[in-house]
Amino acid sequence: MRGVFITGTSTGVGKTIVAAGLAAALRKRNVNVGVMKPFATASKRYSSKFRSEDTAMLARAADVKDSDEEINPAFYELPAAPLMAAKMTNSSVNMQEVLYALKKLSIKHSFVVVEGIGGIMVPLTEKETVADFAKLAEMPVVIVTHPLLGTMNHTILTVNACRQYGLDVKGIIVNMMPKKPSPVEKATPETIERFTKIPVVATIPFSKSPSYRKTASLLEKLAASLTMH
C-alpha cells in the first residue's frame, strides 16, 4: 500500500491538521489521494454524515467522496485509547477488519494519508498498539511534535519506539511554533535532528484557528518527496 502514516508524540499535537494539510498538498500535485483515520473516539457525533470532526476535516482536505465508514472504520463513543474505549462500550477492536478497510481504500486511491490515534504506543487491543498497526500497514511514518516544554523526551522516545518496531521514519514536523519563540523553542528543531538523526521536514507556526490550506503550503516539499517514486 502506497501512503504515509502520521503519528504524534501525544494527543493534541496537531496530527489531524498535518494529515489534512498533507492530503491537500498531495491533491494540489494531482495525486489521487485518499485519507483514513482508522481509529477515532468522540463523546458525541460531529454531524449527520461524519461521526468524528477529524474525519470530516480529512475528507474536505482530500476532496473525497468516500463514506465515513471507509475513512474511519473503527469509532468509539468514549474519548479514550481504543482498547479502553472498546471495553467500556462492550465492543472490541478488530485489527484485521481495519487493515482490510485500508487495503480497499488503497485500491481506490493511489496514495493514502493515514492518521493514527494518540501516540505511537497507544494500546489498540490487549496485545497490539498503534505501532503494530503502522507496521502491518507497511507505510513510512511522519512524526508530529511541538516545541514546548517536555518535547525532547517525548520526541526521542517516539522515534526510539518506531525504530524498535522497525518503522521507517521519514521525518518529524514541529507544529505550533510560537510567533516569537524563545531561544530554547527556536533551537528545538535542530536539537531534535541532532539527537534522533531524523530530519525535521517542516516547522508550522502556532495558530488559534489552524487551517489545513495554510498547512498544505508548508508541506509541499514533503508531499513531493513522498511521491517521487
CSV table of C-alpha atoms in Angstrom, one decimal:
chain,number,residue,atom,x,y,z
A,1,MET,CA,0.0,0.0,0.0
A,2,ARG,CA,1.4,3.4,-1.0
A,3,GLY,CA,1.0,6.1,1.6
A,4,VAL,CA,2.2,7.6,4.8
A,5,PHE,CA,1.3,7.1,8.5
A,6,ILE,CA,1.1,10.2,10.6
A,7,THR,CA,1.7,9.7,14.3
A,8,GLY,CA,2.4,12.1,17.1
A,9,THR,CA,4.3,12.4,20.4
A,10,SER,CA,0.9,12.7,22.2
A,11,THR,CA,-2.7,13.7,21.8
A,12,GLY,CA,-3.2,17.3,20.8
A,13,VAL,CA,0.0,18.0,18.9
A,14,GLY,CA,-1.8,18.6,15.6
A,15,LYS,CA,-1.8,15.2,13.8
A,16,THR,CA,-5.1,16.0,12.1
A,17,ILE,CA,-4.2,19.4,10.8
A,18,VAL,CA,-0.9,18.0,9.5
A,19,ALA,CA,-2.6,14.9,7.9
A,20,ALA,CA,-5.2,17.2,6.3
A,21,GLY,CA,-2.6,19.7,5.1
A,22,LEU,CA,-0.5,16.9,3.6
A,23,ALA,CA,-3.6,15.5,1.8
A,24,ALA,CA,-4.4,18.9,0.4
A,25,ALA,CA,-0.7,19.3,-0.7
A,26,LEU,CA,-0.8,16.0,-2.5
A,27,ARG,CA,-4.1,16.8,-4.1
A,28,LYS,CA,-2.6,20.0,-5.4
A,29,ARG,CA,0.0,17.8,-7.1
A,30,ASN,CA,-2.8,15.9,-8.8
A,31,VAL,CA,-2.3,12.8,-6.7
A,32,ASN,CA,-5.3,10.6,-6.3
A,33,VAL,CA,-5.1,10.8,-2.5
A,34,GLY,CA,-7.3,9.0,0.0
A,35,VAL,CA,-7.4,9.6,3.7
A,36,MET,CA,-8.0,7.4,6.7
A,37,LYS,CA,-8.3,7.8,10.5
A,38,PRO,CA,-8.5,4.1,11.3
A,39,PHE,CA,-9.4,4.6,14.9
A,40,ALA,CA,-11.4,7.6,16.4
A,41,THR,CA,-13.1,8.3,19.6
A,42,ALA,CA,-15.5,11.1,20.5
A,43,SER,CA,-18.2,11.8,23.1
A,44,LYS,CA,-20.8,12.9,20.6
A,45,ARG,CA,-21.4,12.7,16.8
A,46,TYR,CA,-19.9,15.5,14.8
A,47,SER,CA,-22.5,15.7,12.0
A,48,SER,CA,-25.2,13.7,10.2
A,49,LYS,CA,-22.5,12.5,7.7
A,50,PHE,CA,-19.4,12.2,9.9
A,51,ARG,CA,-19.1,10.8,13.4
A,52,SER,CA,-15.7,12.4,14.0
A,53,GLU,CA,-14.7,16.0,13.4
A,54,ASP,CA,-11.3,14.8,12.4
A,55,THR,CA,-12.7,12.5,9.7
A,56,ALA,CA,-14.7,15.4,8.3
A,57,MET,CA,-11.6,17.6,8.0
A,58,LEU,CA,-9.6,14.9,6.3
A,59,ALA,CA,-12.4,14.3,3.8
A,60,ARG,CA,-12.6,18.0,3.0
A,61,ALA,CA,-8.9,18.4,2.6
A,62,ALA,CA,-8.6,15.4,0.2
A,63,ASP,CA,-11.8,16.3,-1.5
A,64,VAL,CA,-13.0,12.7,-1.5
A,65,LYS,CA,-16.5,11.2,-1.6
A,66,ASP,CA,-15.6,8.2,0.5
A,67,SER,CA,-18.0,7.3,3.2
A,68,ASP,CA,-17.5,7.9,6.9
A,69,GLU,CA,-17.0,4.2,7.5
A,70,GLU,CA,-14.4,4.0,4.7
A,71,ILE,CA,-12.4,6.8,6.2
A,72,ASN,CA,-13.0,5.8,9.8
A,73,PRO,CA,-13.7,2.1,10.1
A,74,ALA,CA,-13.4,2.0,13.9
A,75,PHE,CA,-15.2,4.6,16.0
A,76,TYR,CA,-15.9,4.5,19.8
A,77,GLU,CA,-18.2,6.9,21.7
A,78,LEU,CA,-15.7,7.4,24.5
A,79,PRO,CA,-12.7,9.7,24.4
A,80,ALA,CA,-10.0,7.2,25.5
A,81,ALA,CA,-7.5,4.8,24.0
A,82,PRO,CA,-9.3,2.3,21.6
A,83,LEU,CA,-8.6,-0.6,23.9
A,84,MET,CA,-10.3,1.1,26.9
A,85,ALA,CA,-13.0,2.8,24.8
A,86,ALA,CA,-14.0,-0.5,23.3
A,87,LYS,CA,-14.0,-2.2,26.7
A,88,MET,CA,-16.2,0.4,28.3
A,89,THR,CA,-18.7,0.3,25.5
A,90,ASN,CA,-18.8,-3.6,25.4
A,91,SER,CA,-17.2,-3.8,21.9
A,92,SER,CA,-13.8,-4.7,20.6
A,93,VAL,CA,-11.1,-3.7,18.2
A,94,ASN,CA,-10.7,-5.9,15.1
A,95,MET,CA,-7.3,-5.1,13.6
A,96,GLN,CA,-7.8,-7.3,10.6
A,97,GLU,CA,-11.1,-5.7,9.7
A,98,VAL,CA,-9.5,-2.2,9.9
A,99,LEU,CA,-6.5,-3.3,7.8
A,100,TYR,CA,-8.8,-4.8,5.2
A,101,ALA,CA,-10.6,-1.4,5.1
A,102,LEU,CA,-7.3,0.3,4.5
A,103,LYS,CA,-6.4,-2.2,1.7
A,104,LYS,CA,-9.8,-1.5,0.0
A,105,LEU,CA,-9.2,2.3,0.3
A,106,SER,CA,-5.7,1.9,-1.2
A,107,ILE,CA,-7.3,0.3,-4.3
A,108,LYS,CA,-9.5,3.3,-4.8
A,109,HIS,CA,-6.6,5.8,-4.3
A,110,SER,CA,-3.0,5.8,-5.5
A,111,PHE,CA,-1.8,7.2,-2.2
A,112,VAL,CA,-3.4,7.2,1.3
A,113,VAL,CA,-2.6,9.5,4.2
A,114,VAL,CA,-3.3,7.6,7.4
A,115,GLU,CA,-3.7,9.5,10.7
A,116,GLY,CA,-3.0,7.4,13.9
A,117,ILE,CA,-4.7,8.0,17.2
A,118,GLY,CA,-2.8,9.5,20.1
A,119,GLY,CA,0.8,8.4,20.2
A,120,ILE,CA,2.7,5.5,18.7
A,121,MET,CA,2.3,3.3,21.8
A,122,VAL,CA,-1.4,3.8,22.4
A,123,PRO,CA,-3.0,0.3,23.0
A,124,LEU,CA,-5.5,-0.8,20.4
A,125,THR,CA,-6.0,-4.3,21.7
A,126,GLU,CA,-4.8,-6.4,24.6
A,127,LYS,CA,-1.6,-7.2,22.7
A,128,GLU,CA,-1.3,-4.6,19.9
A,129,THR,CA,-0.5,-0.9,19.8
A,130,VAL,CA,-0.6,1.9,17.1
A,131,ALA,CA,3.0,0.9,16.3
A,132,ASP,CA,1.8,-2.6,15.4
A,133,PHE,CA,-0.9,-1.2,13.1
A,134,ALA,CA,1.6,1.0,11.4
A,135,LYS,CA,4.0,-1.9,10.8
A,136,LEU,CA,1.2,-4.1,9.4
A,137,ALA,CA,0.1,-1.2,7.1
A,138,GLU,CA,3.7,-1.2,5.8
A,139,MET,CA,3.8,2.6,5.4
A,140,PRO,CA,6.6,5.1,6.2
A,141,VAL,CA,6.0,7.3,9.3
A,142,VAL,CA,6.0,11.0,9.9
A,143,ILE,CA,6.0,12.2,13.5
A,144,VAL,CA,4.3,15.3,14.6
A,145,THR,CA,5.6,17.1,17.7
A,146,HIS,CA,5.7,20.6,19.3
A,147,PRO,CA,8.5,22.9,20.6
A,148,LEU,CA,7.1,23.3,24.1
A,149,LEU,CA,8.4,22.0,27.5
A,150,GLY,CA,8.9,18.2,27.5
A,151,THR,CA,9.0,17.8,23.8
A,152,MET,CA,12.6,16.5,23.6
A,153,ASN,CA,11.9,13.5,25.8
A,154,HIS,CA,8.6,12.7,24.1
A,155,THR,CA,10.0,13.1,20.6
A,156,ILE,CA,13.1,11.0,21.3
A,157,LEU,CA,11.0,8.2,22.9
A,158,THR,CA,8.6,8.2,20.0
A,159,VAL,CA,11.5,7.9,17.5
A,160,ASN,CA,13.1,5.1,19.5
A,161,ALA,CA,9.7,3.2,19.7
A,162,CYS,CA,9.3,3.5,16.0
A,163,ARG,CA,12.8,2.1,15.5
A,164,GLN,CA,12.1,-0.7,17.9
A,165,TYR,CA,9.2,-1.8,15.7
A,166,GLY,CA,11.2,-1.4,12.5
A,167,LEU,CA,9.2,1.6,11.2
A,168,ASP,CA,10.7,3.8,8.6
A,169,VAL,CA,10.5,7.4,10.0
A,170,LYS,CA,10.7,9.8,7.0
A,171,GLY,CA,10.7,13.0,9.0
A,172,ILE,CA,9.5,15.0,12.0
A,173,ILE,CA,7.2,18.0,11.9
A,174,VAL,CA,7.4,20.6,14.6
A,175,ASN,CA,3.9,22.0,15.0
A,176,MET,CA,2.7,25.0,17.0
A,177,MET,CA,5.9,27.0,16.9
A,178,PRO,CA,5.2,30.4,18.7
A,179,LYS,CA,5.4,33.5,16.5
A,180,LYS,CA,8.0,34.8,18.9
A,181,PRO,CA,9.8,31.7,20.0
A,182,SER,CA,12.2,31.6,23.0
A,183,PRO,CA,15.8,30.7,22.3
A,184,VAL,CA,15.1,27.2,23.5
A,185,GLU,CA,12.0,26.8,21.3
A,186,LYS,CA,13.9,28.2,18.3
A,187,ALA,CA,16.6,25.6,18.9
A,188,THR,CA,14.2,22.7,19.2
A,189,PRO,CA,14.2,21.5,15.5
A,190,GLU,CA,18.0,21.4,15.3
A,191,THR,CA,18.2,19.7,18.7
A,192,ILE,CA,15.6,17.1,17.7
A,193,GLU,CA,17.6,16.4,14.5
A,194,ARG,CA,20.9,16.0,16.4
A,195,PHE,CA,19.5,13.5,18.9
A,196,THR,CA,17.2,11.5,16.6
A,197,LYS,CA,19.2,11.6,13.3
A,198,ILE,CA,15.8,12.2,11.7
A,199,PRO,CA,15.2,15.4,9.6
A,200,VAL,CA,12.7,18.0,10.7
A,201,VAL,CA,10.8,18.3,7.4
A,202,ALA,CA,8.6,21.3,8.4
A,203,THR,CA,8.0,23.8,11.1
A,204,ILE,CA,4.4,25.0,11.4
A,205,PRO,CA,3.6,28.3,13.2
A,206,PHE,CA,1.1,28.3,16.1
A,207,SER,CA,-2.4,29.5,15.1
A,208,LYS,CA,-5.5,29.9,17.2
A,209,SER,CA,-7.5,28.7,14.2
A,210,PRO,CA,-5.4,26.3,12.2
A,211,SER,CA,-6.1,25.9,8.5
A,212,TYR,CA,-5.3,22.8,6.5
A,213,ARG,CA,-4.9,25.1,3.5
A,214,LYS,CA,-2.2,27.1,5.1
A,215,THR,CA,-0.6,24.0,6.4
A,216,ALA,CA,-0.6,22.5,2.9
A,217,SER,CA,1.6,25.3,1.6
A,218,LEU,CA,4.2,24.3,4.3
A,219,LEU,CA,4.1,20.6,3.4
A,220,GLU,CA,4.6,20.9,-0.4
A,221,LYS,CA,8.2,19.6,-0.2
A,222,LEU,CA,7.2,16.7,2.0
A,223,ALA,CA,4.4,15.8,-0.5
A,224,ALA,CA,6.9,15.9,-3.3
A,225,SER,CA,9.4,13.7,-1.6
A,226,LEU,CA,6.7,11.1,-0.6
A,227,THR,CA,5.6,10.7,-4.2
A,228,MET,CA,8.9,10.8,-6.0
A,229,HIS,CA,8.8,7.1,-6.9
